[in-house]
Coordinates of C-alpha atoms and ligand atoms in Angstrom, one line a residue:
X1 CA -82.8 60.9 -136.8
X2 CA -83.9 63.7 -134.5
X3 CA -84.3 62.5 -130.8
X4 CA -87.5 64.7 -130.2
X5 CA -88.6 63.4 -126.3
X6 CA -88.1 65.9 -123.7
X7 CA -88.7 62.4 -121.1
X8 CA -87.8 59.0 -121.3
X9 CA -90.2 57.4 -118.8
X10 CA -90.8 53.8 -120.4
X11 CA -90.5 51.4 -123.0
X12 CA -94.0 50.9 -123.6
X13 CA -94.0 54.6 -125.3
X14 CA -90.5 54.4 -127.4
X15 CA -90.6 53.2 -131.0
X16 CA -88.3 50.4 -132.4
X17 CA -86.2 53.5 -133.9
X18 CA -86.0 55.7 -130.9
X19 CA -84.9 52.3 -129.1
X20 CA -81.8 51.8 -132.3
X21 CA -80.8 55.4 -132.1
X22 CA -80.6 55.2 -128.3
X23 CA -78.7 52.1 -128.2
X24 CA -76.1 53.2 -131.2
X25 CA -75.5 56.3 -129.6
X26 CA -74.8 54.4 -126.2
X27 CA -72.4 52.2 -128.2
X28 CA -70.8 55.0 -129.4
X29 CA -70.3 56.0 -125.7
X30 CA -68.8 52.9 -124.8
X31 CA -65.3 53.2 -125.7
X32 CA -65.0 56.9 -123.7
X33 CA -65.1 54.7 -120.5
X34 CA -62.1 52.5 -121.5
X35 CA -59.7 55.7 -121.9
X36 CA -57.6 56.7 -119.7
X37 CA -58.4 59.8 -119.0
X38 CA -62.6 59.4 -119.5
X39 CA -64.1 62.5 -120.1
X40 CA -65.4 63.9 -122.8
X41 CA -66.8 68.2 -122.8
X42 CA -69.9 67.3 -124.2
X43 CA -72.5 68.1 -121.7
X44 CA -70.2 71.3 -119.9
X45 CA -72.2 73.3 -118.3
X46 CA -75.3 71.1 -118.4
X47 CA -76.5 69.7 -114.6
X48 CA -78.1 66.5 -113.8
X49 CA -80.6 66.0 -110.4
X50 CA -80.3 62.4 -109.4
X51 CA -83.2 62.2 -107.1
X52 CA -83.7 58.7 -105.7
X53 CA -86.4 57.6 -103.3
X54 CA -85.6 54.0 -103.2
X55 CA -82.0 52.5 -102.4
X56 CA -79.8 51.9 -105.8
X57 CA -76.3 50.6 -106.3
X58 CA -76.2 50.6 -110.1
X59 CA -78.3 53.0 -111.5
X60 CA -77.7 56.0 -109.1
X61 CA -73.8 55.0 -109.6
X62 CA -74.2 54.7 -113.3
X63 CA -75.8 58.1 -113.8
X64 CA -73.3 59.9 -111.8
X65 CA -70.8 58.1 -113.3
X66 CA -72.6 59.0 -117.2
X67 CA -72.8 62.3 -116.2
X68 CA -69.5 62.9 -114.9
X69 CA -67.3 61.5 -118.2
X70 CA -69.6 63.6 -119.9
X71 CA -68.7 66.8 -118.3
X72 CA -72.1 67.4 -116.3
X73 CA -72.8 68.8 -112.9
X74 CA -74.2 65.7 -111.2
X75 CA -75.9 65.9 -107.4
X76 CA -77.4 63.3 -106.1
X77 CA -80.1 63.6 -103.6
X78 CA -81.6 60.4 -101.3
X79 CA -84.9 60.8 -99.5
X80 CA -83.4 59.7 -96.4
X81 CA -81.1 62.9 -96.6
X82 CA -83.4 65.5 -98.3
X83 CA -87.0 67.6 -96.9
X84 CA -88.5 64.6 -97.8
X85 CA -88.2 63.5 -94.0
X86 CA -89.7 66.3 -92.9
X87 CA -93.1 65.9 -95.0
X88 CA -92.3 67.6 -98.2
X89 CA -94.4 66.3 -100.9
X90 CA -93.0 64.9 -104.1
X91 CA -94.5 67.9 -106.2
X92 CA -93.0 70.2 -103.5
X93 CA -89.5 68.8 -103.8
X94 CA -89.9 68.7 -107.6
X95 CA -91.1 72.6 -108.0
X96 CA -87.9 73.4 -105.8
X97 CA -85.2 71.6 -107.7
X98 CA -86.9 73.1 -111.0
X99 CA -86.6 76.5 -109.3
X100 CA -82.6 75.8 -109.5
X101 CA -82.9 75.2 -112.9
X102 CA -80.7 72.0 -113.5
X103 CA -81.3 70.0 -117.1
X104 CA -82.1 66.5 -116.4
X105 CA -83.8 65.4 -113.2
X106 CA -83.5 61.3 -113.4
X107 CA -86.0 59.7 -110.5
X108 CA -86.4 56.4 -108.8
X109 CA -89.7 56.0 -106.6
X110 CA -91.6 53.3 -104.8
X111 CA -95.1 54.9 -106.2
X112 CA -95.7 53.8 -110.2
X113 CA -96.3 56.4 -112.1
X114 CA -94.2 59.5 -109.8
X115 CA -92.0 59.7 -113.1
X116 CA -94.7 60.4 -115.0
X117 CA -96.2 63.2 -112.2
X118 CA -93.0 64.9 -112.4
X119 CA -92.9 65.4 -116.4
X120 CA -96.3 67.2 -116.3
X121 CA -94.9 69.4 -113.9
X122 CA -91.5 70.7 -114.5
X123 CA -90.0 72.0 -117.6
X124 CA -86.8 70.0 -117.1
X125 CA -86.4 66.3 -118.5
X126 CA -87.1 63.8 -116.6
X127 CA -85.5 59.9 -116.8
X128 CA -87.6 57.0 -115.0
X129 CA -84.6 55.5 -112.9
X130 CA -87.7 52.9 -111.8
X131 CA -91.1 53.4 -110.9
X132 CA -92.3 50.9 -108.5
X133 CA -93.4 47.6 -110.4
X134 CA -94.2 49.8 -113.5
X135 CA -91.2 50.4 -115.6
X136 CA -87.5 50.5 -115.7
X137 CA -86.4 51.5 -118.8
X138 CA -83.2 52.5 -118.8
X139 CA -82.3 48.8 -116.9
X140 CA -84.1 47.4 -120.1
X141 CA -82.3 49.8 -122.8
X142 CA -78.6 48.1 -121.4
X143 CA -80.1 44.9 -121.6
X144 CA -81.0 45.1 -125.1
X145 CA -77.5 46.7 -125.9
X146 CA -75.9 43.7 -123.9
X147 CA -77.9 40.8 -125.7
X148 CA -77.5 42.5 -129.0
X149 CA -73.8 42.8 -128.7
X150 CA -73.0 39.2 -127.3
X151 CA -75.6 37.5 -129.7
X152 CA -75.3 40.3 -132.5
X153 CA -79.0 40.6 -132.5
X154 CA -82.4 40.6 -130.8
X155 CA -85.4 39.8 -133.3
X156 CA -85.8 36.0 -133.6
X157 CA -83.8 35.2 -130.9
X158 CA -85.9 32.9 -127.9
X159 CA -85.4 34.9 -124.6
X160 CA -86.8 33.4 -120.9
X161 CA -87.6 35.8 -118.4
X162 CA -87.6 33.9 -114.9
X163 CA -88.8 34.7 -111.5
X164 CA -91.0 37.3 -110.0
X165 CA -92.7 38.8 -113.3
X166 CA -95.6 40.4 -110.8
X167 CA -93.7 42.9 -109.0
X168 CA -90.4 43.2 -111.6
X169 CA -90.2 46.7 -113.2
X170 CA -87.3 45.2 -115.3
X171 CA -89.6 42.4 -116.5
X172 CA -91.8 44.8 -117.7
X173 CA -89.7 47.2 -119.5
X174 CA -87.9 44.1 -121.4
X175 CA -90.6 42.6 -122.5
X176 CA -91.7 45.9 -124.2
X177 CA -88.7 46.2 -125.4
X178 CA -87.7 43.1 -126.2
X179 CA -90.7 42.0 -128.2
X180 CA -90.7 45.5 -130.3
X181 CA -87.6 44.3 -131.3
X182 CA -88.8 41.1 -132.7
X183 CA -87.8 38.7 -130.0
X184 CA -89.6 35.3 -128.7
X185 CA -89.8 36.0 -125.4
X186 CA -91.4 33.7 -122.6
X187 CA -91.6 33.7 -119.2
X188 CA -91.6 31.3 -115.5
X189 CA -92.9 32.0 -112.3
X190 CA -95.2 30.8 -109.7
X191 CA -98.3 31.6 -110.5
X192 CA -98.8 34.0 -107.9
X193 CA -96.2 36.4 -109.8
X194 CA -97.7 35.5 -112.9
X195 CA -100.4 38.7 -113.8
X196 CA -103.4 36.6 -115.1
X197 CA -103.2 38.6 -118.5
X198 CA -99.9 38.8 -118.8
X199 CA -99.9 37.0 -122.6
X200 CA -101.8 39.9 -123.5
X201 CA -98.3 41.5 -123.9
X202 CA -97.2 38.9 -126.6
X203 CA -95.5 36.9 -124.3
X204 CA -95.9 33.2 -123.2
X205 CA -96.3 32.4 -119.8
X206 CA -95.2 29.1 -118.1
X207 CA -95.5 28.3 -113.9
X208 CA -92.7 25.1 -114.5
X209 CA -88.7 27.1 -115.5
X210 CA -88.0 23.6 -117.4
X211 CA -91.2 24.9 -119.8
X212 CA -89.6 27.8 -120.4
X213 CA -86.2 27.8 -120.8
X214 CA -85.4 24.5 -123.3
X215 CA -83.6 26.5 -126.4
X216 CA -83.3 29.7 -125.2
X217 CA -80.9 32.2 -126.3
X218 CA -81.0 34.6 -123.1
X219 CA -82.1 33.1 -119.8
X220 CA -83.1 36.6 -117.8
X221 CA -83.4 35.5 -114.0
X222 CA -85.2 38.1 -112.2
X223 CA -84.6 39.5 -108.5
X224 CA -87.5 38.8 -105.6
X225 CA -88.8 41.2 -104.8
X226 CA -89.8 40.6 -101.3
X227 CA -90.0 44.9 -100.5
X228 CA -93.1 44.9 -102.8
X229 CA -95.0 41.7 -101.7
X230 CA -97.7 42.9 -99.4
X231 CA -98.2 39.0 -98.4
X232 CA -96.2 35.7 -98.6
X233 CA -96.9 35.0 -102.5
X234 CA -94.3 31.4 -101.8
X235 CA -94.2 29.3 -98.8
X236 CA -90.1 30.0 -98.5
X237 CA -86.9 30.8 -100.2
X238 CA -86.0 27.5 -99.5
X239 CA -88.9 26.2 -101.5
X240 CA -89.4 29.1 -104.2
X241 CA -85.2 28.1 -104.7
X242 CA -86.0 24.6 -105.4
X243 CA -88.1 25.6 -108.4
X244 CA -86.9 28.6 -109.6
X245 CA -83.2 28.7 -108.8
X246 CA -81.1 28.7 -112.4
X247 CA -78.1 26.0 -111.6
X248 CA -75.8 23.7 -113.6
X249 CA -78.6 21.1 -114.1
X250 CA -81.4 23.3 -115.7
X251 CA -79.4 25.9 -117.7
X252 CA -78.4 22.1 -119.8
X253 CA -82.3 23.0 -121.1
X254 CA -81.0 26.3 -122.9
X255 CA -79.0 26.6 -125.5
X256 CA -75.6 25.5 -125.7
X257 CA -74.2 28.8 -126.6
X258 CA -76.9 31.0 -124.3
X259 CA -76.2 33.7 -121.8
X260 CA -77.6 33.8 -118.6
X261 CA -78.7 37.7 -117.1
X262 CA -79.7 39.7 -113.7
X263 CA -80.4 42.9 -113.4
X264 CA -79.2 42.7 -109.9
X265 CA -78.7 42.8 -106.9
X266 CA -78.4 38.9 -107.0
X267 CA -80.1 36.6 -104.3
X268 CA -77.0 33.9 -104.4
X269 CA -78.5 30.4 -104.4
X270 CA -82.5 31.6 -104.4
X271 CA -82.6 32.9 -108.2
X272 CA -79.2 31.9 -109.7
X273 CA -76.6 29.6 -107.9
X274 CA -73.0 31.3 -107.3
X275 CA -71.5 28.9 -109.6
X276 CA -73.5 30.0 -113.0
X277 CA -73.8 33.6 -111.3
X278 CA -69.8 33.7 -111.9
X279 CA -69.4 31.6 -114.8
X280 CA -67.5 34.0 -117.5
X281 CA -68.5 32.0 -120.3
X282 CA -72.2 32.3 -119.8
X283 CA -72.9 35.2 -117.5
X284 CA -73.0 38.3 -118.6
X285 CA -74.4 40.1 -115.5
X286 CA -71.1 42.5 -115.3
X287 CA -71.3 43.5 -119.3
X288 CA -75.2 44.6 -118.5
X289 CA -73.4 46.9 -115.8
X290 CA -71.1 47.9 -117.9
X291 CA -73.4 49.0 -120.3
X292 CA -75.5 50.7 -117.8
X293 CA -73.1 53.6 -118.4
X294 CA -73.1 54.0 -121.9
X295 CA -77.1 53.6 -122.2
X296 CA -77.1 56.4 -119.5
X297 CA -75.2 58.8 -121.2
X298 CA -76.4 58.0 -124.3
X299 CA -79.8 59.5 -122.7
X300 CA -78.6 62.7 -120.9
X301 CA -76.6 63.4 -124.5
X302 CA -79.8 62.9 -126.4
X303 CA -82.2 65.0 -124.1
X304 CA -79.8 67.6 -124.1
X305 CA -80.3 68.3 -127.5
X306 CA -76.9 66.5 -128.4
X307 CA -78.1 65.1 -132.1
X308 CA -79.6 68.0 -133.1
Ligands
LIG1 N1 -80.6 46.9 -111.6 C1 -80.8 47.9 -110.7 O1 -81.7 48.7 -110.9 O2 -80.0 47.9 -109.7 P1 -80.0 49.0 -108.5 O3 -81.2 48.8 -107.7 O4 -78.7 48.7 -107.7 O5 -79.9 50.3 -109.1

């Protein structure tokens, strides 16, 4: 199959086979990382923006890092050290790194929907590194490729989503993503992260994480997102932890053989306590970062042209 996007910019648009080849290719991507010398000449030549507007550990790292074994010209550029402190506009900065003609400009932004400004306006391709509480796809793309390797599927498989499904890009993107793919997915929060229609999505939606997570498969704890809260949606950590907090006693409710997921970077104690956080044999929040690589180059490979 012929990868025919020039954008990847969310879930919501990809189709269950753009979604298989994307995650194959990644897995064929996989085993370049565990070499010792790991770098392949496959995108020589090509050069990859990273532009991110919003702090980043993983993904900024992961795209360099994708870009890198795969021969690219990576820069990465951080509103605090670019124009963008000195009033440039987003369409400004974008029309000037076009003008240097790089291949792939991958974006993270606080405003939903600046991925999407971009592709209308510049000729390059352009990779939603997470768009305000709109979309993260590329965060949900490794998920998938994690759940589907440690459980050697996704489709009928129960998956709980926990935490602040409001303001959670990552929520979003997975449960696009994960229901194309044919899985049960259901979700816990207080009702204040909760959007009213959210089971308009084909999702169920509980306010109690003991509704939600007895026989799950994959319990996916979500990150607070206390930088997008315009108010106090809970009356403390303290309190939101009491209810929400994944720990020895409540995981019990899943299944035996379930794993337990973060997208990162982890509250310890409010969303997941350190001891299931670290447990080896039911986390798999490392693997997801792991995978974050390969699902990354799998993109720049494929929007470069690479299957064609
Ligand atoms: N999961 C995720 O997007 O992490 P970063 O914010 O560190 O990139």
């Amino acid at each position: 199959m012929k990868f025919e996007r020039k954008d990847i910019l969310g879930i919501s648009e990809l189709s269950v086979n753009e979604i298989n080849l994307i995650l194959e290719t990644a897995e064929s991507f996989l085993e370049i990382s565990t070499r010792e010398i790991k770098k392949v000449p496959t995108l020589r030549g090509k050069t990859v923006i990273n532009l991110f507007f919003e702090a980043s550990t993983r993904t900024r790292t992961s795209f360099e890092i994708a870009g890198k074994r795969l021969s690219a010209d990576t820069i990465n550029i951080s509103a605090s050290t670019s124009s963008v402190v000195k009033g440039e506009t987003l369409i400004d900065t974008a029309r000037n790194l076009e003008a240097m003609n790089p291949d792939v400009i991958v974006i993270r932004h606080s405003a939903a929907g600046a991925p999407h400004l971009l592709a209308t306006l510049v000729k390059q391709s352009i990779i939603n590194a997470g768009d305000g509480a709109h979309e993260h796809p590329t965060q949900a793309l490794l998920d998938m490729m994690t759940i589907k390797e440690k459980k050697g599927k996704i489709a009928g498989l129960k998956i709980a989503i926990i935490g602040d499904i409001t303001h959670s890009r990552v929520a979003r993107s997975n449960i696009y993503g994960l229901t194309k793919m044919g899985a049960e997915v259901v979700l816990a929060g207080p009702s204040t992260m909760l959007p009213r229609d959210i089971e308009q999505m084909g999702v169920k939606a509980y306010t109690k994480l003991e509704d939600a997570i007895p026989d799950a498969d994959v319990v996916m704890m979500l990150r607070i997102q206390l930088e997008r809260q315009k108010q106090n949606i809970f009356p403390s950590l303290r309190e939101y932890s009491q209810r929400y907090c994944l720990h020895s006693r409540n995981i019990t409710l899943a299944r035996k053989d379930a794993i337990v997921m973060h997208p990162g970077p982890i509250n310890r104690g409010v969303e997941i306590s350190p001891d299931i956080a670290d447990d080896s044999s039911r986390s798999v929040i490392l693997d997801q970062v792991n995978k974050g690589v390969a699902v990354r180059m799998a993109l720049l490979y494929l929007l470069t042209g690479g299957n064609e």
